[in-house]
mmCIF file of C-alpha atoms in Angstrom:
data_model
loop_
_atom_site.group_PDB
_atom_site.id
_atom_site.type_symbol
_atom_site.label_atom_id
_atom_site.label_comp_id
_atom_site.label_asym_id
_atom_site.label_seq_id
_atom_site.Cartn_x
_atom_site.Cartn_y
_atom_site.Cartn_z
ATOM 1 C CA ALA A 1 -13.900 33.436 -67.285
ATOM 2 C CA ALA A 2 -12.723 36.252 -69.559
ATOM 3 C CA SER A 3 -13.638 38.942 -67.051
ATOM 4 C CA ASP A 4 -11.747 37.062 -64.343
ATOM 5 C CA VAL A 5 -8.632 37.011 -66.521
ATOM 6 C CA VAL A 6 -8.987 40.746 -67.194
ATOM 7 C CA VAL A 7 -9.274 41.560 -63.494
ATOM 8 C CA ASP A 8 -6.365 39.272 -62.607
ATOM 9 C CA SER A 9 -4.137 40.898 -65.220
ATOM 10 C CA ILE A 10 -4.974 44.373 -63.953
ATOM 11 C CA VAL A 11 -4.175 43.278 -60.391
ATOM 12 C CA VAL A 12 -0.808 41.893 -61.533
ATOM 13 C CA GLU A 13 0.030 45.128 -63.353
ATOM 14 C CA ARG A 14 -0.881 47.266 -60.334
ATOM 15 C CA ALA A 15 0.956 44.988 -57.913
ATOM 16 C CA ARG A 16 4.243 45.132 -59.826
ATOM 17 C CA GLY A 17 5.094 48.632 -58.652
ATOM 18 C CA GLU A 18 3.877 48.122 -55.104
ATOM 19 C CA GLY A 19 5.317 46.384 -52.074
ATOM 20 C CA GLN A 20 4.198 42.952 -51.008
ATOM 21 C CA GLY A 21 1.784 44.354 -48.430
ATOM 22 C CA ALA A 22 -0.014 46.578 -50.934
ATOM 23 C CA ALA A 23 -0.139 43.775 -53.504
ATOM 24 C CA GLY A 24 -1.643 41.436 -50.911
ATOM 25 C CA ARG A 25 -4.270 43.995 -49.943
ATOM 26 C CA LEU A 26 -5.229 44.526 -53.584
ATOM 27 C CA GLN A 27 -5.570 40.805 -54.149
ATOM 28 C CA SER A 28 -7.599 40.438 -50.955
ATOM 29 C CA ILE A 29 -9.988 43.168 -52.101
ATOM 30 C CA CYS A 30 -10.489 41.377 -55.422
ATOM 31 C CA TRP A 31 -11.168 38.017 -53.795
ATOM 32 C CA ALA A 32 -13.472 39.555 -51.194
ATOM 33 C CA SER A 33 -15.430 41.378 -53.912
ATOM 34 C CA ALA A 34 -15.868 38.155 -55.860
ATOM 35 C CA ALA A 35 -16.980 36.320 -52.723
ATOM 36 C CA VAL A 36 -19.515 39.008 -51.770
ATOM 37 C CA GLY A 37 -20.859 39.082 -55.324
ATOM 38 C CA GLY A 38 -21.231 35.302 -55.340
ATOM 39 C CA LEU A 39 -23.038 35.306 -52.008
ATOM 40 C CA LEU A 40 -25.388 38.113 -53.011
ATOM 41 C CA SER A 41 -26.250 36.499 -56.318
ATOM 42 C CA ALA A 42 -26.885 33.150 -54.618
ATOM 43 C CA TYR A 43 -29.063 34.796 -51.986
ATOM 44 C CA PHE A 44 -31.174 36.923 -54.339
ATOM 45 C CA SER A 45 -31.292 34.687 -57.419
ATOM 46 C CA GLY A 46 -34.468 32.836 -56.451
ATOM 47 C CA SER A 47 -36.490 35.959 -55.715
ATOM 48 C CA LEU A 48 -35.181 37.718 -58.814
ATOM 49 C CA VAL A 49 -36.140 34.784 -61.058
ATOM 50 C CA GLU A 50 -39.561 34.660 -59.447
ATOM 51 C CA THR A 51 -40.104 38.405 -59.852
ATOM 52 C CA TYR A 52 -38.475 39.128 -63.243
ATOM 53 C CA GLY A 53 -38.205 35.764 -64.977
ATOM 54 C CA THR A 54 -35.304 33.649 -66.132
ATOM 55 C CA ARG A 55 -34.500 35.598 -69.312
ATOM 56 C CA TYR A 56 -34.073 38.873 -67.428
ATOM 57 C CA VAL A 57 -31.871 37.355 -64.705
ATOM 58 C CA PHE A 58 -29.773 35.530 -67.296
ATOM 59 C CA GLY A 59 -29.341 38.785 -69.208
ATOM 60 C CA VAL A 60 -28.241 40.655 -66.101
ATOM 61 C CA THR A 61 -25.772 37.961 -65.106
ATOM 62 C CA ALA A 62 -24.409 37.831 -68.649
ATOM 63 C CA ILE A 63 -24.030 41.580 -69.125
ATOM 64 C CA LEU A 64 -21.954 42.274 -65.996
ATOM 65 C CA PRO A 65 -18.926 40.135 -67.026
ATOM 66 C CA LEU A 66 -19.179 41.545 -70.539
ATOM 67 C CA LEU A 67 -19.008 45.061 -69.110
ATOM 68 C CA THR A 68 -15.915 44.100 -67.139
ATOM 69 C CA ALA A 69 -14.263 42.687 -70.243
ATOM 70 C CA GLY A 70 -15.284 45.792 -72.203
ATOM 71 C CA ALA A 71 -13.779 48.023 -69.536
ATOM 72 C CA ALA A 72 -10.439 46.355 -70.260
ATOM 73 C CA LEU A 73 -10.412 48.210 -73.563
ATOM 74 C CA LEU A 74 -10.302 51.484 -71.612
ATOM 75 C CA VAL A 75 -7.174 50.508 -69.663
ATOM 76 C CA SER A 76 -4.140 52.206 -71.114
ATOM 77 C CA GLU A 77 -0.889 50.291 -71.179
ATOM 78 C CA LYS A 78 2.603 51.724 -71.110
ATOM 79 C CA LYS A 79 4.961 50.197 -73.655
ATOM 80 C CA GLN A 80 8.150 48.927 -72.093
#
């Protein structure tokens, strides 16, 4: 949930200076990326668990949102 909030806040910040069309495209890209990621993880999860085990797959699925949240620390903000 934290990584979703980070991504949403970055989208809002980027969309502020853009027109409605560009903001809509950016939001569509974010939603499409989340949908593709969900579909891929659902499709490959069974074979990955069978091949690598539950601990490994859990670790991979836990580390990716943490990396996204950690990347938020690298985003520079302009004081207004």
